[in-house]
Short mmCIF file of C-alpha atoms in Angstrom, two decimals:
data_model
loop_
_atom_site.label_atom_id
_atom_site.label_comp_id
_atom_site.label_asym_id
_atom_site.label_seq_id
_atom_site.Cartn_x
_atom_site.Cartn_y
_atom_site.Cartn_z
CA MET A 1 -41.62 12.87 17.05
CA GLU A 2 -38.70 10.95 18.53
CA GLY A 3 -38.98 8.27 15.82
CA GLY A 4 -39.11 10.96 13.11
CA LEU A 5 -36.03 12.68 14.50
CA ARG A 6 -34.19 9.37 14.64
CA LEU A 7 -35.08 8.70 10.99
CA LEU A 8 -33.90 12.18 10.00
CA LEU A 9 -30.56 11.67 11.79
CA PHE A 10 -30.17 8.26 10.17
CA THR A 11 -30.83 9.81 6.73
CA ILE A 12 -28.22 12.51 7.38
CA VAL A 13 -25.67 9.92 8.53
CA VAL A 14 -26.24 7.78 5.42
CA PHE A 15 -26.18 10.81 3.15
CA LEU A 16 -22.87 12.04 4.57
CA GLY A 17 -21.44 8.56 4.36
CA ILE A 18 -20.59 8.64 8.09
CA GLY A 19 -19.81 5.15 9.29
CA HIS A 20 -19.54 3.95 5.68
CA SER A 21 -15.80 3.80 5.14
CA ASN A 22 -16.42 3.54 1.37
CA GLY A 23 -18.13 6.94 1.04
CA GLN A 24 -19.77 6.55 -2.34
CA LEU A 25 -17.24 4.17 -3.83
CA ARG A 26 -18.88 1.47 -5.89
CA LYS A 27 -18.20 -1.28 -8.36
CA GLY A 28 -18.07 -0.17 -12.01
CA TYR A 29 -18.24 3.56 -11.20
CA TYR A 30 -17.06 4.45 -14.73
CA LYS A 31 -19.39 2.03 -16.53
CA SER A 32 -21.32 4.79 -18.32
CA SER A 33 -18.90 7.76 -18.08
CA CYS A 34 -15.82 5.90 -19.38
CA PRO A 35 -16.65 2.24 -20.16
CA GLN A 36 -13.08 1.27 -21.17
CA ALA A 37 -11.44 2.88 -18.12
CA GLU A 38 -10.61 -0.26 -16.13
CA GLN A 39 -9.55 -2.17 -19.26
CA ILE A 40 -7.18 0.65 -20.26
CA VAL A 41 -5.57 0.62 -16.79
CA GLN A 42 -5.16 -3.16 -16.93
CA ASN A 43 -3.76 -3.23 -20.47
CA ILE A 44 -1.06 -0.63 -19.84
CA THR A 45 -0.22 -2.04 -16.38
CA TRP A 46 0.08 -5.64 -17.62
CA ASN A 47 2.12 -4.51 -20.59
CA ARG A 48 4.56 -2.70 -18.29
CA VAL A 49 4.76 -5.52 -15.71
CA ALA A 50 5.57 -7.98 -18.53
CA ARG A 51 8.69 -5.86 -19.15
CA ASN A 52 9.48 -5.03 -15.51
CA SER A 53 8.81 -7.67 -12.85
CA ALA A 54 9.63 -5.20 -10.03
CA LEU A 55 6.51 -3.10 -10.71
CA PRO A 56 3.93 -5.00 -8.62
CA ALA A 57 5.88 -4.43 -5.39
CA LYS A 58 6.42 -0.77 -6.31
CA PHE A 59 2.77 -0.04 -7.05
CA LEU A 60 1.51 -1.93 -4.01
CA ARG A 61 3.82 0.21 -1.86
CA MET A 62 2.91 3.44 -3.67
CA HIS A 63 -0.80 2.73 -3.07
CA PHE A 64 -0.16 1.95 0.62
CA HIS A 65 1.89 5.15 1.07
CA ASP A 66 -0.81 7.16 -0.68
CA CYS A 67 -3.67 5.82 1.45
CA PHE A 68 -1.88 6.36 4.77
CA VAL A 69 -1.48 10.09 4.09
CA ARG A 70 -4.77 12.00 3.71
CA GLY A 71 -6.49 8.82 2.51
CA CYS A 72 -6.39 7.28 -0.99
CA ASP A 73 -6.49 10.60 -2.86
CA GLY A 74 -3.52 10.33 -5.22
CA SER A 75 -1.60 12.95 -3.20
CA VAL A 76 1.58 10.82 -3.34
CA LEU A 77 1.69 11.49 -7.11
CA ILE A 78 1.97 15.29 -6.79
CA ASP A 79 5.33 16.94 -7.49
CA SER A 80 6.92 19.47 -5.13
CA THR A 81 6.75 23.13 -6.16
CA SER A 82 8.84 26.17 -5.22
CA ASN A 83 6.55 26.83 -2.25
CA ASN A 84 5.58 23.28 -1.23
CA THR A 85 7.57 20.13 -0.43
CA ALA A 86 5.27 17.28 -1.48
CA GLU A 87 4.89 13.72 -0.11
CA LYS A 88 7.20 12.39 -2.85
CA ALA A 89 10.12 14.20 -1.20
CA ALA A 90 9.62 12.59 2.25
CA ILE A 91 12.22 9.99 3.30
CA PRO A 92 9.79 7.01 3.20
CA ASN A 93 8.86 7.94 -0.38
CA LEU A 94 12.30 8.58 -1.87
CA SER A 95 12.49 4.96 -3.01
CA LEU A 96 9.13 5.10 -4.81
CA GLY A 97 9.39 5.10 -8.58
CA ASP A 98 7.84 4.34 -11.98
CA PHE A 99 5.41 7.26 -11.75
CA ASP A 100 5.71 7.39 -15.55
CA VAL A 101 3.46 4.32 -15.80
CA ILE A 102 0.69 6.21 -13.97
CA ASP A 103 1.29 9.16 -16.33
CA GLU A 104 1.03 6.89 -19.37
CA ILE A 105 -2.31 5.51 -18.13
CA LYS A 106 -3.59 9.01 -17.33
CA THR A 107 -2.66 10.34 -20.78
CA LYS A 108 -4.50 7.48 -22.49
CA LEU A 109 -7.57 7.99 -20.28
CA GLU A 110 -7.58 11.76 -20.86
CA ASN A 111 -7.52 11.12 -24.61
CA THR A 112 -10.39 8.62 -24.26
CA CYS A 113 -12.63 10.36 -21.68
CA PRO A 114 -11.20 13.74 -20.64
CA GLY A 115 -11.67 14.83 -17.04
CA VAL A 116 -13.43 11.66 -15.89
CA VAL A 117 -11.05 9.16 -14.24
CA SER A 118 -9.18 10.25 -11.10
CA CYS A 119 -5.49 9.65 -10.49
CA ALA A 120 -6.48 8.16 -7.11
CA ASP A 121 -8.54 5.47 -8.87
CA ILE A 122 -5.80 4.89 -11.46
CA LEU A 123 -3.25 4.20 -8.69
CA THR A 124 -5.66 1.91 -6.80
CA LEU A 125 -6.46 -0.08 -9.96
CA ALA A 126 -2.81 -0.21 -11.11
CA ALA A 127 -1.74 -1.60 -7.71
CA ARG A 128 -4.34 -4.38 -8.00
CA ASP A 129 -3.67 -5.05 -11.69
CA SER A 130 0.12 -5.18 -11.32
CA VAL A 131 -0.06 -7.78 -8.51
CA SER A 132 -2.76 -9.69 -10.45
CA PHE A 133 -0.61 -10.00 -13.60
CA GLN A 134 1.02 -13.27 -12.47
CA PHE A 135 -2.44 -14.85 -12.02
CA LYS A 136 -3.91 -13.42 -15.28
CA LYS A 137 -7.06 -12.54 -13.29
CA GLN A 138 -8.04 -9.87 -10.76
CA ILE A 139 -7.20 -11.12 -7.27
CA TRP A 140 -9.16 -8.48 -5.36
CA GLU A 141 -12.07 -6.21 -6.14
CA VAL A 142 -11.53 -2.48 -6.46
CA LEU A 143 -14.46 -0.16 -5.87
CA THR A 144 -14.06 3.14 -7.74
CA GLY A 145 -15.28 6.72 -7.50
CA ARG A 146 -12.34 8.33 -5.65
CA ARG A 147 -11.52 11.94 -6.42
CA ASP A 148 -8.10 13.57 -6.25
CA GLY A 149 -6.75 15.58 -3.33
CA ARG A 150 -5.17 18.99 -3.83
CA ILE A 151 -2.80 18.89 -0.85
CA SER A 152 0.47 16.96 -0.58
CA ARG A 153 2.90 17.62 2.28
CA SER A 154 6.17 15.88 2.93
CA SER A 155 5.78 16.41 6.70
CA GLU A 156 2.52 14.41 6.75
CA ALA A 157 4.11 11.49 4.90
CA LEU A 158 6.86 11.45 7.49
CA SER A 159 4.41 11.39 10.40
CA ASP A 160 1.71 9.06 8.97
CA ILE A 161 3.51 6.27 7.12
CA PRO A 162 4.38 3.38 9.49
CA SER A 163 8.14 3.09 9.97
CA PRO A 164 10.12 -0.13 9.40
CA PHE A 165 11.61 0.57 12.86
CA PHE A 166 8.23 0.49 14.62
CA ASN A 167 7.46 -1.91 17.47
CA PHE A 168 4.07 -3.62 17.72
CA THR A 169 2.43 -0.88 19.81
CA SER A 170 3.39 1.82 17.30
CA LEU A 171 2.27 -0.30 14.35
CA LYS A 172 -1.08 -1.07 15.96
CA GLN A 173 -1.65 2.64 16.69
CA SER A 174 -0.63 3.69 13.18
CA PHE A 175 -3.16 1.29 11.64
CA ALA A 176 -5.85 2.17 14.21
CA ASN A 177 -5.45 5.83 13.20
CA LYS A 178 -6.67 4.76 9.75
CA SER A 179 -9.50 2.57 11.16
CA LEU A 180 -7.56 -0.60 10.34
CA THR A 181 -7.32 -3.52 12.79
CA VAL A 182 -4.45 -5.73 13.99
CA HIS A 183 -5.85 -8.30 11.56
CA ASP A 184 -5.41 -5.81 8.68
CA LEU A 185 -1.91 -4.98 9.94
CA VAL A 186 -0.75 -8.61 9.83
CA VAL A 187 -2.48 -9.45 6.56
CA LEU A 188 -1.25 -6.32 4.75
CA SER A 189 2.30 -6.94 6.02
CA GLY A 190 2.06 -10.00 3.76
CA GLY A 191 2.61 -7.53 0.92
CA HIS A 192 6.29 -7.83 1.89
CA THR A 193 6.24 -11.14 0.02
CA ILE A 194 7.26 -9.09 -3.04
CA GLY A 195 9.89 -6.42 -3.43
CA VAL A 196 13.17 -5.37 -1.87
CA GLY A 197 14.25 -3.49 1.24
CA ASN A 198 16.97 -0.84 1.51
CA CYS A 199 19.83 -1.77 3.84
CA ASN A 200 19.56 1.53 5.73
CA PHE A 201 16.12 0.47 7.01
CA PHE A 202 17.40 -2.68 8.74
CA SER A 203 21.22 -2.64 8.93
CA ASN A 204 21.04 -1.50 12.57
CA ARG A 205 19.68 -5.02 13.29
CA LEU A 206 22.91 -6.47 11.87
CA TYR A 207 25.55 -4.12 13.22
CA ASN A 208 24.33 -1.91 16.05
CA PHE A 209 21.01 -3.00 17.47
CA THR A 210 21.27 -1.50 20.96
CA GLY A 211 24.11 0.90 20.21
CA LYS A 212 26.77 -1.58 21.35
CA GLY A 213 27.78 -3.00 17.96
CA ASP A 214 25.44 -5.98 18.43
CA THR A 215 22.87 -7.82 16.32
CA ASP A 216 19.13 -8.14 16.94
CA PRO A 217 18.73 -11.41 18.93
CA SER A 218 15.29 -11.97 17.38
CA LEU A 219 16.87 -12.34 13.91
CA ASN A 220 17.83 -15.84 12.70
CA SER A 221 21.66 -16.07 13.01
CA THR A 222 22.14 -17.81 9.64
CA TYR A 223 20.04 -15.07 8.07
CA VAL A 224 22.15 -12.41 9.82
CA ALA A 225 25.28 -13.90 8.23
CA PHE A 226 23.56 -13.89 4.81
CA LEU A 227 22.33 -10.29 5.18
CA LYS A 228 25.83 -9.13 6.14
CA THR A 229 27.02 -10.26 2.70
CA LYS A 230 24.34 -8.00 1.16
CA CYS A 231 24.72 -5.00 3.49
CA GLN A 232 28.35 -4.74 4.40
CA SER A 233 28.14 -1.80 6.79
CA LEU A 234 25.69 0.50 8.56
CA SER A 235 26.06 3.05 5.76
CA ASP A 236 25.63 0.56 2.90
CA ASN A 237 22.53 1.44 0.89
CA THR A 238 22.05 -1.46 -1.46
CA THR A 239 18.82 -3.48 -1.49
CA THR A 240 17.95 -7.09 -0.72
CA GLU A 241 14.84 -9.24 -1.15
CA MET A 242 12.21 -8.98 1.59
CA ASP A 243 11.10 -12.58 0.92
CA PRO A 244 14.37 -14.45 0.19
CA GLY A 245 14.23 -16.47 -3.03
CA SER A 246 10.58 -15.60 -3.72
CA SER A 247 10.48 -11.81 -3.98
CA LEU A 248 8.89 -11.65 -7.44
CA THR A 249 6.07 -14.07 -6.63
CA PHE A 250 2.99 -12.90 -4.79
CA ASP A 251 2.23 -15.71 -2.31
CA ASN A 252 2.02 -16.33 1.45
CA ASN A 253 5.69 -17.29 1.78
CA TYR A 254 6.35 -14.12 3.82
CA PHE A 255 4.60 -15.72 6.80
CA SER A 256 6.73 -18.89 6.64
CA VAL A 257 9.86 -16.74 6.49
CA LEU A 258 8.59 -14.68 9.43
CA LYS A 259 8.12 -17.85 11.51
CA GLN A 260 11.76 -18.74 10.81
CA GLN A 261 12.81 -15.39 12.38
CA LYS A 262 13.73 -14.00 8.97
CA GLY A 263 11.47 -10.94 8.85
CA LEU A 264 13.68 -8.25 7.31
CA PHE A 265 12.48 -5.20 9.23
CA GLN A 266 11.87 -4.64 12.93
CA SER A 267 8.24 -3.97 11.96
CA ASP A 268 8.07 -7.50 10.50
CA ALA A 269 9.59 -9.16 13.56
CA ALA A 270 7.23 -7.09 15.75
CA LEU A 271 4.26 -9.14 14.51
CA LEU A 272 5.55 -12.11 16.51
CA THR A 273 5.77 -10.12 19.74
CA ASN A 274 2.00 -9.97 20.25
CA LYS A 275 -0.06 -13.10 20.91
CA GLY A 276 -3.07 -12.04 18.82
CA ALA A 277 -0.91 -10.98 15.88
CA LYS A 278 1.15 -14.16 16.11
CA ASN A 279 -2.05 -16.25 15.86
CA ILE A 280 -3.02 -14.37 12.70
CA VAL A 281 0.46 -15.04 11.26
CA ASP A 282 -0.21 -18.78 11.83
CA GLU A 283 -3.57 -18.53 10.04
CA MET A 284 -1.90 -16.89 7.03
CA LEU A 285 0.30 -19.98 6.53
CA ILE A 286 -2.70 -21.38 4.61
CA ALA A 287 -2.41 -19.86 1.13
CA GLY A 288 -6.13 -19.77 0.35
CA LYS A 289 -6.83 -18.03 3.66
CA PHE A 290 -4.18 -15.40 2.98
CA PHE A 291 -5.52 -14.55 -0.49
CA THR A 292 -9.08 -14.20 0.83
CA GLU A 293 -8.03 -12.02 3.75
CA PHE A 294 -5.60 -9.91 1.71
CA SER A 295 -8.39 -9.16 -0.75
CA GLN A 296 -10.65 -7.93 2.09
CA SER A 297 -7.94 -5.88 3.81
CA MET A 298 -6.91 -4.22 0.53
CA LYS A 299 -10.53 -3.20 -0.03
CA ARG A 300 -10.61 -1.64 3.46
CA MET A 301 -7.28 0.11 2.94
CA GLY A 302 -8.42 1.41 -0.45
CA ALA A 303 -11.36 3.13 1.25
CA ILE A 304 -9.34 5.12 3.82
CA GLY A 305 -10.36 8.80 3.82
CA VAL A 306 -11.53 8.80 0.21
CA LEU A 307 -12.82 11.96 -1.45
CA THR A 308 -16.08 11.32 -3.31
CA GLY A 309 -18.98 13.27 -4.78
CA SER A 310 -17.97 16.92 -5.21
CA ALA A 311 -14.93 16.80 -2.88
CA GLY A 312 -11.45 17.17 -4.41
CA GLU A 313 -11.04 17.26 -8.17
CA ILE A 314 -10.20 15.13 -11.19
CA ARG A 315 -6.61 16.11 -12.01
CA LYS A 316 -5.75 16.59 -15.68
CA LYS A 317 -2.21 15.48 -14.91
CA CYS A 318 -1.44 13.26 -11.94
CA ASN A 319 1.69 15.14 -10.84
CA VAL A 320 0.10 18.63 -10.59
CA VAL A 321 -3.14 19.97 -9.15
CA ASN A 322 -5.44 21.69 -11.64
#
């Protein structure tokens, strides 16, 4: 009897997907229901990236911000309404943009196979495809089968998205809350090798670090002088490259820059304040190692809290629930 009960419990656990962070995500989920789905996403994404080299950083960030709030359910794409302030309106998400690319992909997919491909999968694929454009091949595998969430709250984005002001303890906890490890934290921070940062998220390190008009001593002094030419006061809100001189190329240069004390945000510099994390930073100085690990960590991040099976819905338009 005991063995039978154990088998029954095991079956229930497997059926519910408990302990399987992927739920029922799988490779080629749309193979029969919408065979051209992944090709359509890639074609439109590559076409847009060819005209706008800032897109990979934007989509990578959009995907990250989506997954950290209610899981990878496309909730970051939903617009606010008269009775709900959505994730898009939260401070960490005000600098997100180019949602029109997601809309263009969705429109094409709805014309091809109506009601089949989720906005959550479109965003996950577009993030991968945009970063992969420079290599002309997919640099990580995306499992599909996500469904779309119906809830999007600005307050949750504010509480769940890791802050650029976080210290190591807060970062570790934030990632642990999503079942991600310190290893994932360091590796995924490597995404800062592309894109720009807003001055208001780091200018305190230049002008008023401890409230006494001082600079952050952990920041390279030559770099401080350079950053002061970009952000000329605490209230300046221009942007600057997160990976100086290499912000349009996806590579492992972020880790070299970090070792030179030139991590732009406090959350970057924090990775050097923990021995274990610092060792992982050293490992990521080998390009091949970084690409392999980034691919694995992105797959884990893309599986956070996914809705599968009959949960959620397939939105007709990505910016509104059905």
